[in-house]
């Protein structure tokens, strides 16, 4: 489980790093640098409001990957023993009964697995849309889309009516 967490954490770190590199090229960060604001101030005041939603959504979307990885590993017989309850173990044990016509023993646990993964995926997508500052600004100003390079920092959102 620690190895799996390391793999997922690395992908989340790449996501955040990419967002930081994109934000560093935005106009308001360049203006803040020209105004003489320090790197720590820029990071905390201007970048953090954009990174927190990305981090939160990334964490929520890590769950379906972790669930699928665990189910795959235990289905193949690695990881947990057959006595321990896990969706992969249940699916693996139910495969013995498919030839006897007891399809429901594999169908319902598989359906549950798909349902849980899709639930986390849709939850992550919804949270991403709710926490996107560019979308809130476009709703306030009446624009259909806003250039992501020109979006103001989250700290200024409170002043826009």
C-alpha positions as CSV (number, residue, x, y, z in Angstrom):
1,X,0.0,0.0,0.0
2,X,2.9,2.3,0.7
3,X,4.3,1.7,-2.8
4,X,0.9,2.4,-4.4
5,X,0.6,5.6,-2.3
6,X,4.0,6.7,-3.6
7,X,3.0,6.2,-7.2
8,X,-0.2,8.2,-6.8
9,X,1.5,10.9,-4.8
10,X,4.1,11.3,-7.6
11,X,1.3,11.9,-10.2
12,X,-0.4,14.4,-7.9
13,X,3.0,16.2,-7.5
14,X,3.4,16.4,-11.3
15,X,-0.1,17.8,-11.6
16,X,0.6,20.5,-9.0
17,X,4.0,21.3,-10.5
18,X,2.4,21.7,-13.9
19,X,-0.1,24.1,-12.5
20,X,2.6,26.1,-10.7
21,X,4.6,26.4,-13.9
22,X,1.5,27.6,-15.8
23,X,0.6,30.1,-13.0
24,X,4.1,31.5,-13.1
25,X,3.6,32.5,-16.7
26,X,0.3,34.3,-16.0
27,X,0.0,38.0,-16.2
28,X,-1.0,38.7,-12.7
29,X,2.0,36.8,-11.3
30,X,4.3,38.8,-13.6
31,X,2.7,42.0,-12.4
32,X,3.0,41.0,-8.8
33,X,6.8,40.4,-9.4
34,X,7.1,43.8,-11.1
35,X,5.4,45.5,-8.1
36,X,8.1,44.0,-5.9
37,X,6.2,41.4,-4.0
38,X,8.3,38.6,-2.6
39,X,8.3,35.0,-3.8
40,X,6.6,33.8,-0.6
41,X,3.9,36.5,-0.8
42,X,3.2,35.6,-4.4
43,X,3.1,31.9,-3.6
44,X,0.8,32.3,-0.6
45,X,-1.5,35.1,-1.8
46,X,-1.7,34.5,-5.6
47,X,-0.8,30.9,-6.3
48,X,-2.3,29.0,-3.3
49,X,-5.9,29.9,-4.1
50,X,-5.5,28.2,-7.5
51,X,-3.5,25.2,-6.2
52,X,-5.8,24.2,-3.3
53,X,-8.7,23.2,-5.6
54,X,-6.3,21.3,-7.9
55,X,-4.8,19.5,-4.9
56,X,-8.3,18.7,-3.5
57,X,-9.6,17.3,-6.8
58,X,-6.4,15.4,-7.3
59,X,-6.8,13.7,-3.9
60,X,-10.4,12.9,-4.6
61,X,-9.5,11.4,-8.0
62,X,-6.7,9.3,-6.5
63,X,-9.3,7.2,-4.7
64,X,-10.8,5.4,-7.7
65,X,-7.3,4.6,-8.9
66,X,-6.4,3.2,-5.5
67,X,-9.6,1.1,-5.4
68,X,-9.0,-0.3,-8.9
69,X,-5.4,-1.1,-8.1
70,X,-6.3,-2.9,-4.9
71,X,-9.1,-4.8,-6.6
72,X,-6.8,-5.8,-9.5
73,X,-4.0,-6.9,-7.2
74,X,-6.2,-9.0,-4.9
75,X,-8.1,-10.4,-7.9
76,X,-4.9,-11.8,-9.3
77,X,-4.1,-13.4,-5.9
78,X,-1.4,-11.0,-4.7
79,X,-1.9,-8.9,-1.6
80,X,-4.7,-9.9,0.7
81,X,-5.5,-13.5,1.5
82,X,-8.9,-15.1,0.5
83,X,-10.1,-14.9,4.1
84,X,-9.9,-11.1,4.2
85,X,-12.8,-9.1,2.7
86,X,-11.9,-7.2,-0.4
87,X,-13.7,-6.6,-3.7
88,X,-10.9,-8.2,-5.7
89,X,-11.0,-11.3,-3.5
90,X,-14.8,-11.5,-3.8
91,X,-14.5,-11.3,-7.6
92,X,-11.8,-13.8,-7.7
93,X,-13.7,-16.3,-5.6
94,X,-16.9,-15.8,-7.6
95,X,-15.1,-16.8,-10.9
96,X,-15.2,-20.4,-9.7
97,X,-19.0,-20.4,-9.8
98,X,-19.4,-18.8,-13.3
99,X,-19.2,-22.1,-15.0
100,X,-22.1,-23.4,-12.8
101,X,-24.3,-20.5,-14.0
102,X,-24.1,-18.4,-10.9
103,X,-23.3,-15.2,-12.8
104,X,-24.7,-12.9,-10.1
105,X,-21.9,-13.8,-7.7
106,X,-19.5,-11.9,-10.0
107,X,-22.0,-9.4,-11.5
108,X,-23.1,-7.6,-8.4
109,X,-19.6,-7.1,-6.8
110,X,-18.3,-6.0,-10.3
111,X,-21.2,-3.6,-10.6
112,X,-20.5,-2.2,-7.1
113,X,-16.8,-1.7,-8.1
114,X,-17.9,0.2,-11.2
115,X,-20.4,2.3,-9.2
116,X,-17.9,3.3,-6.6
117,X,-15.2,4.2,-9.1
118,X,-17.7,6.3,-11.2
119,X,-19.0,7.9,-8.0
120,X,-15.6,9.2,-7.1
121,X,-14.9,10.3,-10.6
122,X,-18.1,12.3,-10.9
123,X,-17.5,13.7,-7.4
124,X,-14.1,14.8,-8.4
125,X,-15.4,16.4,-11.6
126,X,-18.1,18.3,-9.8
127,X,-15.7,19.5,-7.1
128,X,-13.4,20.6,-9.8
129,X,-16.1,22.7,-11.5
130,X,-17.3,24.2,-8.2
131,X,-13.8,25.2,-7.2
132,X,-12.6,26.6,-10.5
133,X,-12.0,30.3,-10.0
134,X,-12.1,31.1,-13.7
135,X,-15.6,29.6,-14.0
136,X,-16.9,31.8,-11.1
137,X,-15.4,34.9,-12.6
138,X,-17.0,34.2,-16.0
139,X,-20.4,33.7,-14.3
140,X,-20.0,37.0,-12.4
141,X,-18.9,39.0,-15.4
142,X,-21.3,37.3,-17.8
143,X,-18.5,36.1,-20.1
144,X,-18.7,32.6,-21.6
145,X,-15.0,31.8,-21.1
146,X,-12.1,33.6,-19.6
147,X,-8.5,33.3,-20.7
148,X,-6.7,31.2,-18.1
149,X,-3.7,33.4,-18.5
150,X,-5.6,36.5,-17.6
151,X,-7.5,35.2,-14.6
152,X,-7.1,37.2,-11.4
153,X,-5.9,35.6,-8.2
154,X,-8.4,34.0,-5.8
155,X,-7.7,36.7,-3.2
156,X,-9.3,39.3,-5.4
157,X,-12.5,37.3,-6.1
158,X,-14.2,38.7,-3.0
159,X,-14.1,42.2,-4.3
160,X,-15.8,41.5,-7.6
161,X,-19.6,42.0,-7.6
